[in-house]
PDB file of C-alpha atoms in Angstrom:
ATOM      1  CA  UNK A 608      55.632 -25.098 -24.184  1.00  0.00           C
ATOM      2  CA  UNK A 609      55.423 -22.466 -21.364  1.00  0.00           C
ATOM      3  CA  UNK A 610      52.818 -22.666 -18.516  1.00  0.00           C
ATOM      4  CA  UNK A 611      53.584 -19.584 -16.220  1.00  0.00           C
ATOM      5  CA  UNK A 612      50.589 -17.783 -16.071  1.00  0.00           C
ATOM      6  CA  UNK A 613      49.377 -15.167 -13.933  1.00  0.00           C
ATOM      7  CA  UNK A 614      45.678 -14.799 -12.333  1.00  0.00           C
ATOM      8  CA  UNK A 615      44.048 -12.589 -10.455  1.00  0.00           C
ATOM      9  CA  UNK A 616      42.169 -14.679  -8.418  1.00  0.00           C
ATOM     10  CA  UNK A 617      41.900 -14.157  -4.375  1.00  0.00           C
ATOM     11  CA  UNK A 618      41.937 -17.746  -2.303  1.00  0.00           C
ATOM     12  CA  UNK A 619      41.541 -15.700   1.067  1.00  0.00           C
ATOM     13  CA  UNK A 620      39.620 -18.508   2.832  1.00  0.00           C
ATOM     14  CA  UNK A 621      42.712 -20.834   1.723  1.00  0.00           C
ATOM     15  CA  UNK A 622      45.527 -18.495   2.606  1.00  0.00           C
ATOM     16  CA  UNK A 623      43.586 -18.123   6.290  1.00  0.00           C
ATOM     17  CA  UNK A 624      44.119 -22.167   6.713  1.00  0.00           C
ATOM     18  CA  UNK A 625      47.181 -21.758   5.658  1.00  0.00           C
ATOM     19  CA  UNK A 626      48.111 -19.479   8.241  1.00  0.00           C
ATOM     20  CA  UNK A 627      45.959 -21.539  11.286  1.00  0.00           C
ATOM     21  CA  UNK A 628      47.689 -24.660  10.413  1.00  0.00           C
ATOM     22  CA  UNK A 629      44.711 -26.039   8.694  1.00  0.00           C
ATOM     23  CA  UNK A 630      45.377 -26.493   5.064  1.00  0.00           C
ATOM     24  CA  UNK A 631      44.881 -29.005   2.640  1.00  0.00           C
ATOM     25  CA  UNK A 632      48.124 -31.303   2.897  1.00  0.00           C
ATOM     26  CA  UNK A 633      48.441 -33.489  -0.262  1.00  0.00           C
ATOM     27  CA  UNK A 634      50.064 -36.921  -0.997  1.00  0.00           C
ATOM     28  CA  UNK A 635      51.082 -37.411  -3.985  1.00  0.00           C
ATOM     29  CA  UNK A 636      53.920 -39.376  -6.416  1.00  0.00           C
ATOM     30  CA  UNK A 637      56.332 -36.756  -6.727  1.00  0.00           C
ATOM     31  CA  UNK A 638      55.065 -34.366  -4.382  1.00  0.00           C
ATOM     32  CA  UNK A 639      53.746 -33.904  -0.593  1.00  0.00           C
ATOM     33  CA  UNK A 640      52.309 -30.412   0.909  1.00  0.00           C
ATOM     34  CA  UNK A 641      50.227 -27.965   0.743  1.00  0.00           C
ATOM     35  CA  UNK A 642      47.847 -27.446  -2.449  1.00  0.00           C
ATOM     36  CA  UNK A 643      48.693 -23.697  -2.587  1.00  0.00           C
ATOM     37  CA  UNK A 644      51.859 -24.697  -2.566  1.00  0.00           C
ATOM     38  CA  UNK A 645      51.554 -26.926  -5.398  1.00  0.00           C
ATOM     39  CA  UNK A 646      49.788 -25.187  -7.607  1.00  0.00           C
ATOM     40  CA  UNK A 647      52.371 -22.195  -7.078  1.00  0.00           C
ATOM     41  CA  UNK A 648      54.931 -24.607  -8.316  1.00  0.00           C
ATOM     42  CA  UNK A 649      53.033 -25.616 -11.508  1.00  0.00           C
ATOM     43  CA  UNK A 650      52.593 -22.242 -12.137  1.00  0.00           C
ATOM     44  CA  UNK A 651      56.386 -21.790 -11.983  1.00  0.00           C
ATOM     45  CA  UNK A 652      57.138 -24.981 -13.666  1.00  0.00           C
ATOM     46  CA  UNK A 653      59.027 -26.414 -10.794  1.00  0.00           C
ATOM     47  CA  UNK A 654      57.181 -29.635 -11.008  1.00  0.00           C
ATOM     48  CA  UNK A 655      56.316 -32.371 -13.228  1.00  0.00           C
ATOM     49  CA  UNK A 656      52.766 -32.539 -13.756  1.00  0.00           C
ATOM     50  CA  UNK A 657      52.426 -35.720 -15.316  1.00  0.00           C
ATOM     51  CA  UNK A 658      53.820 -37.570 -12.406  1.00  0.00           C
ATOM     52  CA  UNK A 659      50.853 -36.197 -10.500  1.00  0.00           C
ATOM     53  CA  UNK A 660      47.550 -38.549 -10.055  1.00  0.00           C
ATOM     54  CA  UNK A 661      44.576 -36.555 -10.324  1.00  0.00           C
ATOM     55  CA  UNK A 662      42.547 -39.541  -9.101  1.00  0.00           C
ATOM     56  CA  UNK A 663      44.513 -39.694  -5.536  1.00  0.00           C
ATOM     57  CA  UNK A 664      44.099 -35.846  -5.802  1.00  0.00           C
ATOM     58  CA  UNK A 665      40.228 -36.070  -6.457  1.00  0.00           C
ATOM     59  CA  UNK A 666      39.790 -38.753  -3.101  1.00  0.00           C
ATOM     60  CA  UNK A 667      42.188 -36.552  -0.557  1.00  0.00           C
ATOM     61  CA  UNK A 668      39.666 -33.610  -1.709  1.00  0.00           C
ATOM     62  CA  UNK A 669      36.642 -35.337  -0.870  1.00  0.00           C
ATOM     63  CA  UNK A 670      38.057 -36.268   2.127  1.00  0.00           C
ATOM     64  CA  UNK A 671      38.950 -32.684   3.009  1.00  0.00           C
ATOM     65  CA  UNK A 672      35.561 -31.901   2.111  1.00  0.00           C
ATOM     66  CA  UNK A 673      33.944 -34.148   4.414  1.00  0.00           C
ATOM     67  CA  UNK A 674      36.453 -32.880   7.462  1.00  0.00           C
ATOM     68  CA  UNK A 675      35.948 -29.781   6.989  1.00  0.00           C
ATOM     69  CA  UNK A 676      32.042 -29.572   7.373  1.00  0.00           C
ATOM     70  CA  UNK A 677      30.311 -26.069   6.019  1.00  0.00           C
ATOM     71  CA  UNK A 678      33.323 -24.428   5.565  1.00  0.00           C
ATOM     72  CA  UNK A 679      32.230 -23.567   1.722  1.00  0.00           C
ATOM     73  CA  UNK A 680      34.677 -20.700   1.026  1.00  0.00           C
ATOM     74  CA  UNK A 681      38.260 -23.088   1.844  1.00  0.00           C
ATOM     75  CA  UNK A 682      36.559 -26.117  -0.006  1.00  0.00           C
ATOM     76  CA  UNK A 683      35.758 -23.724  -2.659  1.00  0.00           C
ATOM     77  CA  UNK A 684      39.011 -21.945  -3.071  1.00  0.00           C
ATOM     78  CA  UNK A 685      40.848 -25.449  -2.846  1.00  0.00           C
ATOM     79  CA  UNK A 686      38.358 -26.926  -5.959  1.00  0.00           C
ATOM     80  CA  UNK A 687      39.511 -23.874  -7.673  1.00  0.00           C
ATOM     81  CA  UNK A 688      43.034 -24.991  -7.112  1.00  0.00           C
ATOM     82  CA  UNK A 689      42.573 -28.703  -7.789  1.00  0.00           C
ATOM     83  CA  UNK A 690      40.613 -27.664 -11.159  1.00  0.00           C
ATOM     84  CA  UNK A 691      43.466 -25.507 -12.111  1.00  0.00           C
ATOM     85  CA  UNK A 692      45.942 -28.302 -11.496  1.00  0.00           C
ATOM     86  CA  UNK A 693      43.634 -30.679 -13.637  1.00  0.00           C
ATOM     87  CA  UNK A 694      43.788 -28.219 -16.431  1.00  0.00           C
ATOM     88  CA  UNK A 695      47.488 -27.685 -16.669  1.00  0.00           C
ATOM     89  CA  UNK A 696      48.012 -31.458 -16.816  1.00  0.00           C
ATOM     90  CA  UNK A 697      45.589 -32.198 -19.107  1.00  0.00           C
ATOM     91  CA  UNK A 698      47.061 -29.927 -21.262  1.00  0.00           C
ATOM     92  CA  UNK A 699      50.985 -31.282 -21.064  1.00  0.00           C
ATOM     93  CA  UNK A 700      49.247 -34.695 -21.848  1.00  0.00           C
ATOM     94  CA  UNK A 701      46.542 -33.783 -25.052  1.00  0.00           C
ATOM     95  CA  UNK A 702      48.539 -33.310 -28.449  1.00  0.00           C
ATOM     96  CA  UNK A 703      49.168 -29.567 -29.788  1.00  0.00           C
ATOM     97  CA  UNK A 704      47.074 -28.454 -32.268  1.00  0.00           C
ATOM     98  CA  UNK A 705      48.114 -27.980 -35.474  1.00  0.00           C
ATOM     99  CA  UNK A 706      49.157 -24.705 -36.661  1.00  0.00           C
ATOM    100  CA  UNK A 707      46.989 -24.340 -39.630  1.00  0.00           C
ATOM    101  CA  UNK A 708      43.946 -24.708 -36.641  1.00  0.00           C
ATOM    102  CA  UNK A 709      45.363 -21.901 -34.783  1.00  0.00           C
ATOM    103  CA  UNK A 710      43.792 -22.750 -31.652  1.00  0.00           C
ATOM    104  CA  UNK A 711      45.168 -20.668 -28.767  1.00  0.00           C
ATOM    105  CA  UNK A 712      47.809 -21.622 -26.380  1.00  0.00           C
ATOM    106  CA  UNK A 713      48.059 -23.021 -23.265  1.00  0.00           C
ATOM    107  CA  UNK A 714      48.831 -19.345 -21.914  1.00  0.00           C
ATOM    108  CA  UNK A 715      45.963 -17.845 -23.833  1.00  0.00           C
ATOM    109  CA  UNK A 716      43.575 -20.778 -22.326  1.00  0.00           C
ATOM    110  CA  UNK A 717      44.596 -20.171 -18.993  1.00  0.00           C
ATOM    111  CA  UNK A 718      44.322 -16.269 -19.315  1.00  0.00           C
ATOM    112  CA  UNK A 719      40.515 -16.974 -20.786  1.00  0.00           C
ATOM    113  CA  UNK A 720      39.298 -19.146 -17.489  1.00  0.00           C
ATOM    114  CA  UNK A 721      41.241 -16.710 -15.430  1.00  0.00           C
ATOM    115  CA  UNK A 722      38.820 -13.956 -16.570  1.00  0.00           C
ATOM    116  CA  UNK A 723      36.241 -16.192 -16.690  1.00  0.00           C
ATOM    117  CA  UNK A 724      36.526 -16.880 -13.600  1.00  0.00           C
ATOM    118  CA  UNK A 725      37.087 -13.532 -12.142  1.00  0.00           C
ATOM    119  CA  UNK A 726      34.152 -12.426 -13.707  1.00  0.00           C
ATOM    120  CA  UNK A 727      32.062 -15.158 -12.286  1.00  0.00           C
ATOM    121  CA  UNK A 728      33.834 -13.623  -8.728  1.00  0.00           C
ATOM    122  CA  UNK A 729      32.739 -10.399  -9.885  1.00  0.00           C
ATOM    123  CA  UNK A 730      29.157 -11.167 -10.141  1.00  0.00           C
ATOM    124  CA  UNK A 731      28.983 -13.056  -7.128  1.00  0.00           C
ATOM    125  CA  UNK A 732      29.757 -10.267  -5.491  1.00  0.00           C
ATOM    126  CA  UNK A 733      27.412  -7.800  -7.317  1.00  0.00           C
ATOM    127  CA  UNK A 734      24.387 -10.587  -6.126  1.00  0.00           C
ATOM    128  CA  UNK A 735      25.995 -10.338  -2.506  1.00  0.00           C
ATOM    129  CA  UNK A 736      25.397  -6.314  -2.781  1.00  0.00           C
ATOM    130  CA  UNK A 737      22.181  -6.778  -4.263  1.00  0.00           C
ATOM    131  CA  UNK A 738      20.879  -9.349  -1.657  1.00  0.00           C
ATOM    132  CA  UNK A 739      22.442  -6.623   0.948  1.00  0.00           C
ATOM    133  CA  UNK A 740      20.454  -3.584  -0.043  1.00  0.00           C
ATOM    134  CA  UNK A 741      17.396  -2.573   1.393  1.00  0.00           C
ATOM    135  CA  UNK A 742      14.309  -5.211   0.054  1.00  0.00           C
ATOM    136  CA  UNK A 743      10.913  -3.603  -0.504  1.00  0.00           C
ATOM    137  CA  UNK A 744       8.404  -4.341   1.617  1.00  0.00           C
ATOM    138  CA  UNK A 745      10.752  -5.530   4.438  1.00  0.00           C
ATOM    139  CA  UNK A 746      13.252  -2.085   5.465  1.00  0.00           C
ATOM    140  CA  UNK A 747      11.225   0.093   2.846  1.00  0.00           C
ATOM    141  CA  UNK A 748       7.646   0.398   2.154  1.00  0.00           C
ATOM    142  CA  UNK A 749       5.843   2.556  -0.354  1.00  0.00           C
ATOM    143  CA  UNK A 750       3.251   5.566   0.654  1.00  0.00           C
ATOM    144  CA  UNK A 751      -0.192   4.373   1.376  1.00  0.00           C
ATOM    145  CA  UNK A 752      -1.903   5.440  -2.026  1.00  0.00           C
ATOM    146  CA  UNK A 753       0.809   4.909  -4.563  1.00  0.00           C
ATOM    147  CA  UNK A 754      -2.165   4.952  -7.263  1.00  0.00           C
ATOM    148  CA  UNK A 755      -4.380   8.198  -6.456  1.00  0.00           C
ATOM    149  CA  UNK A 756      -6.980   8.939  -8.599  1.00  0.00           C
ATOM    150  CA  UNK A 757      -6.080  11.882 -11.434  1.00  0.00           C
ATOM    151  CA  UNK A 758      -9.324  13.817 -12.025  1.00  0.00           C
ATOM    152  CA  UNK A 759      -9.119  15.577 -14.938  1.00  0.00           C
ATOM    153  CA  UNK A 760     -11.933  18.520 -15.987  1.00  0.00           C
ATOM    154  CA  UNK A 761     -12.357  18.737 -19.676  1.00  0.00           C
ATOM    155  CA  UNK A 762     -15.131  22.281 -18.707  1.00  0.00           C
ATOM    156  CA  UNK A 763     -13.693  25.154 -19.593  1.00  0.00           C
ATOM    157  CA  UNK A 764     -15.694  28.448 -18.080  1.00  0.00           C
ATOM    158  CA  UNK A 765     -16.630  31.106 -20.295  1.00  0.00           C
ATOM    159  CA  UNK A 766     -15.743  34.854 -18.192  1.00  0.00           C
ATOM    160  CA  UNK A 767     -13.507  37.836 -17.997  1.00  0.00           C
ATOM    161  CA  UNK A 768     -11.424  39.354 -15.554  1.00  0.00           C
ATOM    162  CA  UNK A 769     -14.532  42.051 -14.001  1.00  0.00           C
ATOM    163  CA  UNK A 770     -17.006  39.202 -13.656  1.00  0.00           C
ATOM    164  CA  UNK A 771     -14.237  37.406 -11.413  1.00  0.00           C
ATOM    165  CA  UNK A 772     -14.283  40.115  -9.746  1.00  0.00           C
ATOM    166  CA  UNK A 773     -17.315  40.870  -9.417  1.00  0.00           C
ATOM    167  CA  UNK A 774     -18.089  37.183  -8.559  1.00  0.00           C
ATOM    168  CA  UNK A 775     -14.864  37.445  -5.303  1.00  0.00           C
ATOM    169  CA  UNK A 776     -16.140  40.421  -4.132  1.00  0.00           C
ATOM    170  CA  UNK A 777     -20.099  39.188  -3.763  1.00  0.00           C
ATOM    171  CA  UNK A 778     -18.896  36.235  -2.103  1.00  0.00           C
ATOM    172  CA  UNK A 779     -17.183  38.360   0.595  1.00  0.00           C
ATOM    173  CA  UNK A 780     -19.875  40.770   1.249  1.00  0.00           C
ATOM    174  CA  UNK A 781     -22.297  37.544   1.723  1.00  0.00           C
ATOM    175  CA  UNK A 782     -19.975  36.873   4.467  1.00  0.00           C
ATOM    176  CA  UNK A 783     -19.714  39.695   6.397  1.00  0.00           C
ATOM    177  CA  UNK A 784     -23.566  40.126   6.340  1.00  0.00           C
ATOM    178  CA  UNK A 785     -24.128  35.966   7.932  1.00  0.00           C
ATOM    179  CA  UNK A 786     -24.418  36.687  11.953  1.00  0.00           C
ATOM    180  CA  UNK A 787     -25.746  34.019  14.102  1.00  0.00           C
ATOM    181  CA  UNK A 788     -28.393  34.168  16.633  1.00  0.00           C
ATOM    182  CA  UNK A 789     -28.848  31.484  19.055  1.00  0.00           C
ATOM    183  CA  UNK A 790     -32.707  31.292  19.986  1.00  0.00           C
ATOM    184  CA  UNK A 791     -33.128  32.954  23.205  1.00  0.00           C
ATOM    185  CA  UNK A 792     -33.637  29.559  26.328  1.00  0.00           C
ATOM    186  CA  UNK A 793     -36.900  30.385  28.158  1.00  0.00           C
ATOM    187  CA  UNK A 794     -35.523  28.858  31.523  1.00  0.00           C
ATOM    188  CA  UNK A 795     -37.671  28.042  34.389  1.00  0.00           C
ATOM    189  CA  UNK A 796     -35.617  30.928  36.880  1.00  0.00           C
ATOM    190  CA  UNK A 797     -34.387  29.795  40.204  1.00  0.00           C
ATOM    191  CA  UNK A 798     -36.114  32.075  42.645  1.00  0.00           C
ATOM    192  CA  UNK A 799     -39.495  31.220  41.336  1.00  0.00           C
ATOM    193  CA  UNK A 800     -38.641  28.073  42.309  1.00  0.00           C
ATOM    194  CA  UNK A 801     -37.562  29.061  45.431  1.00  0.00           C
ATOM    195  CA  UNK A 802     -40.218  30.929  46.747  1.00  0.00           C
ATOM    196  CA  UNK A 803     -42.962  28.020  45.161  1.00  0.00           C
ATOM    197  CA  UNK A 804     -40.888  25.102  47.345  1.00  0.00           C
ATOM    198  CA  UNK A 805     -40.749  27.510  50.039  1.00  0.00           C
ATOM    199  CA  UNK A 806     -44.690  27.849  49.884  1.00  0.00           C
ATOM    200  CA  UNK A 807     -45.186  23.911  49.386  1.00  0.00           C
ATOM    201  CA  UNK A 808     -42.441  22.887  51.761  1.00  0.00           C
ATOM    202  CA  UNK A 809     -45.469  23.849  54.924  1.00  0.00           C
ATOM    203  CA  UNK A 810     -47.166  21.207  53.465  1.00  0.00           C
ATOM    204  CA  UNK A 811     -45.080  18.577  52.988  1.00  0.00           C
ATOM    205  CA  UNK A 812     -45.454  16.127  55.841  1.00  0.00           C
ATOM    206  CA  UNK A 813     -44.826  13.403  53.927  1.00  0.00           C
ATOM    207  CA  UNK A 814     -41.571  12.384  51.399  1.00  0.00           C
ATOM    208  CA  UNK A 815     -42.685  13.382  48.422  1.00  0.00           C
ATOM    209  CA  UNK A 816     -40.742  12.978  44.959  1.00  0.00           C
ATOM    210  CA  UNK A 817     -38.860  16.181  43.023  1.00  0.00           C
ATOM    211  CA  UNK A 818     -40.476  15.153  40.020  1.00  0.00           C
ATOM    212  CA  UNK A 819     -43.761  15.548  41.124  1.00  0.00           C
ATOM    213  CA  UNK A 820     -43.034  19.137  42.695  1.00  0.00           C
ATOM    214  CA  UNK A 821     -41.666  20.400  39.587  1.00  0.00           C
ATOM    215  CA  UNK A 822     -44.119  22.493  37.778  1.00  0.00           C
ATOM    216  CA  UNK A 823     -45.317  20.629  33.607  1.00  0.00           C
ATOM    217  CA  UNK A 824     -44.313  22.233  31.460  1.00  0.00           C
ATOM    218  CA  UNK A 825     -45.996  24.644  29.069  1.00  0.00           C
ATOM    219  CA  UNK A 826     -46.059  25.544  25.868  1.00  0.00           C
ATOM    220  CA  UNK A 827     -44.455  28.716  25.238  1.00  0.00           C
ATOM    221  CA  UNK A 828     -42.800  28.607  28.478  1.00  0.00           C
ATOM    222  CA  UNK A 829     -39.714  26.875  30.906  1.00  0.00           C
ATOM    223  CA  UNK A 830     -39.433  23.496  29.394  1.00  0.00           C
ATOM    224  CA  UNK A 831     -39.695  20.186  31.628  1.00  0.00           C
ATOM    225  CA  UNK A 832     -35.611  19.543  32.319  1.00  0.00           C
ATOM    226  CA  UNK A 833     -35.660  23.184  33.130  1.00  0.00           C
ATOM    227  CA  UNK A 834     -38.312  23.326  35.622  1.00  0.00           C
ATOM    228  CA  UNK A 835     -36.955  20.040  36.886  1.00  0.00           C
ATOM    229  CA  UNK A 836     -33.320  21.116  37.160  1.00  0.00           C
ATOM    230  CA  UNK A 837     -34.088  24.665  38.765  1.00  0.00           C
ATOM    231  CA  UNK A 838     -36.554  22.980  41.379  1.00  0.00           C
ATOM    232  CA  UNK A 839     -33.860  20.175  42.130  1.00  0.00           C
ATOM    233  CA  UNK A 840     -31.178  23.570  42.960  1.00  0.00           C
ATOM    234  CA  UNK A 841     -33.806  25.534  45.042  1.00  0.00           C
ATOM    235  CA  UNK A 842     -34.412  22.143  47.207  1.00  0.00           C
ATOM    236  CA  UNK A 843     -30.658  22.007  48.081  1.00  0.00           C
ATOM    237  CA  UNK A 844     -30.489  25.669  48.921  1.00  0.00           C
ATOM    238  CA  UNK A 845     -33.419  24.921  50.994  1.00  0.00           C
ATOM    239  CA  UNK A 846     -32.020  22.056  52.604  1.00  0.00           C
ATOM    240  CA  UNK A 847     -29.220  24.204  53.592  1.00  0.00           C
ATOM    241  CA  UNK A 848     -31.233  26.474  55.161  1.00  0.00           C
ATOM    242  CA  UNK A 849     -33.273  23.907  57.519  1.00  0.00           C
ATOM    243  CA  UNK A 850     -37.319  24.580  55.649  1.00  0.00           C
ATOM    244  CA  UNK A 851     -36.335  21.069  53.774  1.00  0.00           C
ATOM    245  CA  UNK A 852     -35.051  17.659  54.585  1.00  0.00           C
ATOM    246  CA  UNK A 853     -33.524  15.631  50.820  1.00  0.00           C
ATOM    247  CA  UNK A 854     -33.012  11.858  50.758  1.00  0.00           C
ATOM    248  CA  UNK A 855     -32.192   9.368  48.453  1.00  0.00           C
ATOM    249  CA  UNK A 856     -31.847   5.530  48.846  1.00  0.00           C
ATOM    250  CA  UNK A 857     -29.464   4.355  45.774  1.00  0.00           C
ATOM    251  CA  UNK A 858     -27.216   6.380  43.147  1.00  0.00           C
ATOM    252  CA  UNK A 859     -29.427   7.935  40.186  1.00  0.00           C
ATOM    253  CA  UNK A 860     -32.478   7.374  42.083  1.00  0.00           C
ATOM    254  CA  UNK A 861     -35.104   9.637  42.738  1.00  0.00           C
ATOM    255  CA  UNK A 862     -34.964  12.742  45.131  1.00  0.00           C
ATOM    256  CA  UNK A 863     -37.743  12.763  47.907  1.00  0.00           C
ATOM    257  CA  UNK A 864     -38.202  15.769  50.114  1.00  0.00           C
ATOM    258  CA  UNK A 865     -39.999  17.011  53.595  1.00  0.00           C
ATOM    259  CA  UNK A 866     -40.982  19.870  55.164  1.00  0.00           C
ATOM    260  CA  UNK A 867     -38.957  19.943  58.133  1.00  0.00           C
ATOM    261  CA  UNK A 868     -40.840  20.419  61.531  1.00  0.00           C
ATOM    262  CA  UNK A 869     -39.881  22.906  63.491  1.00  0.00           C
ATOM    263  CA  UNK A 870     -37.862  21.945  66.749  1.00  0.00           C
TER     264      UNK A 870
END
């Protein structure tokens, strides 16, 4: 029977090895070299097959195996090979079916696992794309509410097209009418406060506290931060002008003052 076959299967890793220097060199009865090499001649029926030992062919694998370390791709493209080379000899060695069985032919088998096999290639590599793309939740994340809630309103309003109208154009004129009026600040006023330190500052012969000099507050009238704050501006004025003397011992403290005596 005929065993030339054709695949279309890719041993890249194995053809690399090749070219380093690297590849698997078999010894076998009838043959030593290269697997490629060997399993191009089976394919091309330029060697007997059942001289070959798949045993000794099994234990130089495993050694390869274990020499080459986690180089997975050559020690799978090699298994590949040594499988294929398994196959064709244990076909040369069972008996032909009979031909009332029709059971396909040693070309037909060998076509099958050749496009079994490239399809087990192809989705290999569809898995290798897969794993390659994007993964949620690590490169891509969703939007922060991906379930917003729908509100739906079953109401329905009763009205026509004036009272809309109507309804728009109240609205508006409400608007234009709001104005707002800040209440008017009844402020303790700064020459009042003036001319009242300037009266108290003959007085003063002793440090006396700002708080105390500040007018209370009434109602109706300045309020007590504003009588406070206006008396604390007319001190430093007067201070400026020699009638007052300001100290204060720490940060935040409180302000003392003096009449100052005349030189």
């Amino acid at each position: 029977m005929s065993l030339a076959f054709q695949t279309s299967l890719d041993f890249a890793a194995a053809a690399e090895a090749s070219s380093d220097g690297e590849a698997l060199i078999v010894e076998l009865d009838g043959y030593e070299g290269p697997l490629d090499v060997l399993l191009t001649l089976a394919r091309a029926q330029k060697v007997d097959l059942t001289r070959l030992s798949v045993t000794a062919l099994a234990e130089q694998y495993l050694a390869f195996v274990r020499e080459a370390g986690r180089r997975f791709q050559l020690a799978a493209d090699y298994l590949v090979m040594a499988a294929w080379l398994t196959y064709l000899k244990s076909r040369l060695l069972l008996p032909r079916p009979s031909a009332e069985a029709a059971a396909p032919t040693a070309d037909e088998e060998a076509a099958g696992l050749a496009f079994r096999l490239a399809r087990l290639d192809a989705m290999r590599r569809a898995a290798e794309a897969l794993e390659a793309r994007p993964m949620l939740g690590r490169e891509v994340f969703m939007r922060g509410d991906p379930e917003a809630i729908s509100v739906t309103s079953h109401e329905r309003l009763d009205g026509d097209l004036y009272a809309l109208i109507d309804a728009y154009a109240g609205m508006r004129q409400r608007r234009q009418e709001r104005r707002y009026s800040p209440p008017e600040v009844n402020a303790y006023r700064l020459d009042e406060a003036r001319e009242r330190l300037r009266m108290l500052a003959q007085r003063l012969q002793r440090w006396t506290a700002l708080s105390r000099l500040a007018p209370s507050a009434v109602e109706g009238g300045p309020s007590r931060a504003s009588c406070v704050a206006s008396t604390l501006s007319a001190s430093l004025e007067l201070v400026r002008e020699g009638a007052l003397d300001a100290r204060q011992l720490a940060p935040f403290d409180e302000v003392y003052l003096r009449g100052r005596k005349a030189a």
